[in-house]
Structure formats: C-alpha cells, structure tokens
Amino acid sequence: MRCPSCGSLDDKVIESRSMVNGESIRRRRECNQCHYRFTSYERIEEKPFMVVKKDGRREPFDQEKVARGIERALEKRPVSTTMTEQIVTEIVDEAYTQGKISREIPTSELGEIVLKRLNDVDKVAYIRFASVYKHFSNLEEFITEVQQLEETDSMKNS
C-alpha cells in the first residue's frame, strides 16, 4: 500500500477490523518511513453477472430490462402489479441460479425462462413476448406459435 504522505510502499498493519457484516475489512496502517498513519479498506471484488448476446457480445445483466419486457407483455392484462413483481423476481432468481458458476447466461436461456413463466401466468402475455423474442416475421409464424401453445395446453389438461 502506498503511503499517502511520502509515497513509500513500506508500511505495516497496526489493526484490522471486519466491517459491514464481514463484507469488508478496515485496516489501520503506519508507514515505516515517515510514520504517517492511514486507513485502507479491503472488499471482495465480485465479477458482475453478464448476459451473452446471440452475436457473442457480453453486457451486464439488467433486471430493469427484464422487468420492462415482462410489464410490456402483461400490459392491460388481468395481472396485478404485485404478481408482475413476483414474476420478475422469480425469473431473475432462476437466471442467477442457471448462471451461478459461470456468472453469465445466454439471452436464449433467459428468453426461455421468461417464456416458461409467462406461459404459466397468461397466454396472451406469452404470445406477445414470444412474437418479439422469436422475431415473428409473418402471420404464419404467429399462428404456428398459438397452435403449439394450444397443443401443449391440451396435453397438460389430458
């Protein structure tokens, strides 16, 4: 640690204390050259959770972006704000769980988590989200998705 007074790199730790529920350590130090006393803090630097885009780019995971997508899909649907927040929380939790080891999740996996959750909650919201997520380019793709949704539902109810 460089002394803020003389710039020397030769110091000793006089006292260490755990701070903020053990998430950081406060150290009192003394420069061995000029005897100036100063404080340093040590924290764990966590690797941010990332989203891997289809083209290979990585960007930080943005919970607000997920929430906006869910809210847009559920707009004007009979789903309460509380339920919407719960859905977002469950999706974020599952995303972190799936990407726990590598600290990242591909957008394809994240999209599937959202689709699965929306399918359980509201079929119209599912179709809305799927149409954007799967980039429907024509009416046939839209109809095919609705038919698959109906088939899946009829198999569950059988």
mmCIF file of C-alpha atoms in Angstrom:
data_model
loop_
_atom_site.group_PDB
_atom_site.id
_atom_site.type_symbol
_atom_site.label_atom_id
_atom_site.label_comp_id
_atom_site.label_asym_id
_atom_site.label_seq_id
_atom_site.Cartn_x
_atom_site.Cartn_y
_atom_site.Cartn_z
ATOM 1 C CA MET A 1 0.000 0.000 0.000
ATOM 2 C CA ARG A 2 1.452 3.382 -0.981
ATOM 3 C CA CYS A 3 1.751 5.920 1.854
ATOM 4 C CA PRO A 4 -0.427 8.968 1.074
ATOM 5 C CA SER A 5 2.106 11.230 2.801
ATOM 6 C CA CYS A 6 5.522 10.218 1.408
ATOM 7 C CA GLY A 7 4.661 7.649 -1.301
ATOM 8 C CA SER A 8 6.664 4.815 0.268
ATOM 9 C CA LEU A 9 5.454 1.265 -0.290
ATOM 10 C CA ASP A 10 6.863 0.097 3.070
ATOM 11 C CA ASP A 11 4.125 0.002 5.730
ATOM 12 C CA LYS A 12 2.800 -2.196 8.482
ATOM 13 C CA VAL A 13 -0.726 -3.068 9.548
ATOM 14 C CA ILE A 14 -1.449 -1.870 13.083
ATOM 15 C CA GLU A 15 -5.057 -3.025 13.385
ATOM 16 C CA SER A 16 -7.648 -4.883 11.266
ATOM 17 C CA ARG A 17 -11.413 -4.837 11.767
ATOM 18 C CA SER A 18 -14.192 -6.597 9.923
ATOM 19 C CA MET A 19 -16.809 -4.114 8.685
ATOM 20 C CA VAL A 20 -20.321 -4.220 7.154
ATOM 21 C CA ASN A 21 -21.340 -7.741 8.154
ATOM 22 C CA GLY A 22 -17.974 -9.148 7.159
ATOM 23 C CA GLU A 23 -18.138 -7.791 3.608
ATOM 24 C CA SER A 24 -15.100 -5.544 4.042
ATOM 25 C CA ILE A 25 -12.062 -5.116 6.258
ATOM 26 C CA ARG A 26 -10.777 -1.819 7.643
ATOM 27 C CA ARG A 27 -7.016 -1.720 8.219
ATOM 28 C CA ARG A 28 -5.070 0.930 10.135
ATOM 29 C CA ARG A 29 -1.588 1.203 8.705
ATOM 30 C CA GLU A 30 1.616 3.023 9.568
ATOM 31 C CA CYS A 31 4.314 3.994 7.085
ATOM 32 C CA ASN A 32 7.677 2.576 8.166
ATOM 33 C CA GLN A 33 9.463 5.541 6.591
ATOM 34 C CA CYS A 34 7.599 8.690 7.743
ATOM 35 C CA HIS A 35 5.403 7.054 10.449
ATOM 36 C CA TYR A 36 2.231 8.563 8.956
ATOM 37 C CA ARG A 37 -0.894 6.601 9.926
ATOM 38 C CA PHE A 38 -3.664 5.962 7.423
ATOM 39 C CA THR A 39 -6.664 3.691 6.836
ATOM 40 C CA SER A 40 -7.287 1.289 3.963
ATOM 41 C CA TYR A 41 -10.362 -0.795 3.137
ATOM 42 C CA GLU A 42 -10.430 -4.218 1.547
ATOM 43 C CA ARG A 43 -13.513 -5.631 -0.221
ATOM 44 C CA ILE A 44 -14.227 -8.652 -2.365
ATOM 45 C CA GLU A 45 -14.485 -7.618 -5.978
ATOM 46 C CA GLU A 46 -17.330 -9.609 -7.416
ATOM 47 C CA LYS A 47 -17.451 -10.429 -11.076
ATOM 48 C CA PRO A 48 -20.659 -8.894 -12.476
ATOM 49 C CA PHE A 49 -23.404 -11.190 -13.751
ATOM 50 C CA MET A 50 -23.410 -10.971 -17.557
ATOM 51 C CA VAL A 51 -25.797 -11.707 -20.408
ATOM 52 C CA VAL A 52 -24.287 -13.285 -23.545
ATOM 53 C CA LYS A 53 -25.947 -11.910 -26.677
ATOM 54 C CA LYS A 54 -26.553 -14.018 -29.800
ATOM 55 C CA ASP A 55 -23.577 -12.373 -31.541
ATOM 56 C CA GLY A 56 -21.270 -13.269 -28.629
ATOM 57 C CA ARG A 57 -21.160 -9.805 -27.025
ATOM 58 C CA ARG A 58 -21.475 -9.687 -23.261
ATOM 59 C CA GLU A 59 -23.249 -6.993 -21.299
ATOM 60 C CA PRO A 60 -24.150 -6.645 -17.621
ATOM 61 C CA PHE A 61 -27.410 -8.301 -16.603
ATOM 62 C CA ASP A 62 -30.091 -5.624 -16.251
ATOM 63 C CA GLN A 63 -33.023 -6.615 -14.062
ATOM 64 C CA GLU A 64 -34.891 -3.459 -15.115
ATOM 65 C CA LYS A 65 -34.690 -4.518 -18.759
ATOM 66 C CA VAL A 66 -36.265 -7.870 -17.872
ATOM 67 C CA ALA A 67 -38.951 -6.077 -15.845
ATOM 68 C CA ARG A 68 -39.776 -3.740 -18.753
ATOM 69 C CA GLY A 69 -40.202 -6.711 -21.109
ATOM 70 C CA ILE A 70 -42.472 -8.507 -18.663
ATOM 71 C CA GLU A 71 -44.501 -5.354 -17.978
ATOM 72 C CA ARG A 72 -44.908 -4.720 -21.700
ATOM 73 C CA ALA A 73 -46.119 -8.283 -22.282
ATOM 74 C CA LEU A 74 -48.563 -8.055 -19.358
ATOM 75 C CA GLU A 75 -49.826 -4.578 -20.247
ATOM 76 C CA LYS A 76 -53.643 -4.357 -19.985
ATOM 77 C CA ARG A 77 -53.829 -7.974 -18.807
ATOM 78 C CA PRO A 78 -55.594 -9.053 -15.577
ATOM 79 C CA VAL A 79 -52.332 -9.479 -13.653
ATOM 80 C CA SER A 80 -51.650 -7.353 -10.562
ATOM 81 C CA THR A 81 -48.542 -5.232 -10.082
ATOM 82 C CA THR A 82 -47.612 -7.436 -7.127
ATOM 83 C CA MET A 83 -47.845 -10.547 -9.301
ATOM 84 C CA THR A 84 -45.776 -8.855 -12.025
ATOM 85 C CA GLU A 85 -43.048 -8.016 -9.494
ATOM 86 C CA GLN A 86 -43.123 -11.608 -8.219
ATOM 87 C CA ILE A 87 -42.768 -12.940 -11.783
ATOM 88 C CA VAL A 88 -39.754 -10.690 -12.401
ATOM 89 C CA THR A 89 -38.168 -11.776 -9.108
ATOM 90 C CA GLU A 90 -38.673 -15.463 -9.938
ATOM 91 C CA ILE A 91 -37.194 -15.008 -13.435
ATOM 92 C CA VAL A 92 -34.164 -13.134 -12.078
ATOM 93 C CA ASP A 93 -33.634 -15.772 -9.361
ATOM 94 C CA GLU A 94 -33.782 -18.593 -11.911
ATOM 95 C CA ALA A 95 -31.394 -16.734 -14.251
ATOM 96 C CA TYR A 96 -28.858 -16.273 -11.437
ATOM 97 C CA THR A 97 -29.255 -19.926 -10.445
ATOM 98 C CA GLN A 98 -28.651 -21.174 -14.005
ATOM 99 C CA GLY A 99 -25.640 -18.910 -14.497
ATOM 100 C CA LYS A 100 -24.243 -19.234 -10.984
ATOM 101 C CA ILE A 101 -20.973 -20.966 -11.848
ATOM 102 C CA SER A 102 -20.012 -19.009 -14.972
ATOM 103 C CA ARG A 103 -21.627 -15.737 -13.741
ATOM 104 C CA GLU A 104 -23.326 -15.372 -17.130
ATOM 105 C CA ILE A 105 -26.414 -16.530 -19.004
ATOM 106 C CA PRO A 106 -27.084 -16.614 -22.753
ATOM 107 C CA THR A 107 -30.022 -14.489 -23.925
ATOM 108 C CA SER A 108 -31.562 -17.648 -25.389
ATOM 109 C CA GLU A 109 -31.762 -19.263 -21.928
ATOM 110 C CA LEU A 110 -33.038 -16.054 -20.357
ATOM 111 C CA GLY A 111 -35.746 -15.759 -23.024
ATOM 112 C CA GLU A 112 -36.845 -19.348 -22.439
ATOM 113 C CA ILE A 113 -37.100 -18.714 -18.681
ATOM 114 C CA VAL A 114 -39.334 -15.699 -19.376
ATOM 115 C CA LEU A 115 -41.483 -17.612 -21.881
ATOM 116 C CA LYS A 116 -41.940 -20.529 -19.487
ATOM 117 C CA ARG A 117 -43.016 -18.236 -16.661
ATOM 118 C CA LEU A 118 -45.364 -16.173 -18.852
ATOM 119 C CA ASN A 119 -46.900 -19.374 -20.234
ATOM 120 C CA ASP A 120 -47.826 -20.345 -16.667
ATOM 121 C CA VAL A 121 -49.352 -16.928 -15.925
ATOM 122 C CA ASP A 122 -51.029 -15.527 -19.042
ATOM 123 C CA LYS A 123 -51.187 -16.986 -22.571
ATOM 124 C CA VAL A 124 -51.701 -13.590 -24.244
ATOM 125 C CA ALA A 125 -48.630 -12.194 -22.494
ATOM 126 C CA TYR A 126 -46.729 -15.311 -23.585
ATOM 127 C CA ILE A 127 -47.668 -14.727 -27.248
ATOM 128 C CA ARG A 128 -46.821 -11.018 -27.000
ATOM 129 C CA PHE A 129 -43.383 -11.764 -25.585
ATOM 130 C CA ALA A 130 -42.780 -14.687 -27.967
ATOM 131 C CA SER A 131 -43.607 -12.525 -31.001
ATOM 132 C CA VAL A 132 -40.809 -10.115 -30.078
ATOM 133 C CA TYR A 133 -38.360 -12.663 -28.633
ATOM 134 C CA LYS A 134 -38.691 -15.117 -31.540
ATOM 135 C CA HIS A 135 -38.816 -12.325 -34.145
ATOM 136 C CA PHE A 136 -42.033 -13.350 -35.867
ATOM 137 C CA SER A 137 -41.820 -12.021 -39.408
ATOM 138 C CA ASN A 138 -45.216 -13.106 -40.704
ATOM 139 C CA LEU A 139 -48.677 -14.238 -39.674
ATOM 140 C CA GLU A 140 -47.913 -17.950 -40.241
ATOM 141 C CA GLU A 141 -45.214 -17.933 -37.543
ATOM 142 C CA PHE A 142 -47.650 -16.274 -35.157
ATOM 143 C CA ILE A 143 -50.387 -18.839 -35.910
ATOM 144 C CA THR A 144 -47.931 -21.742 -35.555
ATOM 145 C CA GLU A 145 -46.897 -20.498 -32.097
ATOM 146 C CA VAL A 146 -50.539 -20.188 -30.986
ATOM 147 C CA GLN A 147 -51.267 -23.727 -32.263
ATOM 148 C CA GLN A 148 -48.258 -25.124 -30.391
ATOM 149 C CA LEU A 149 -49.434 -23.332 -27.264
ATOM 150 C CA GLU A 150 -52.906 -24.870 -27.640
ATOM 151 C CA GLU A 151 -51.435 -28.357 -28.191
ATOM 152 C CA THR A 152 -49.254 -28.028 -25.108
ATOM 153 C CA ASP A 153 -52.229 -26.900 -23.039
ATOM 154 C CA SER A 154 -54.450 -29.726 -24.274
ATOM 155 C CA MET A 155 -51.727 -32.290 -23.383
ATOM 156 C CA LYS A 156 -51.420 -30.799 -19.879
ATOM 157 C CA ASN A 157 -55.166 -30.937 -19.353
ATOM 158 C CA SER A 158 -55.482 -34.553 -20.575
#
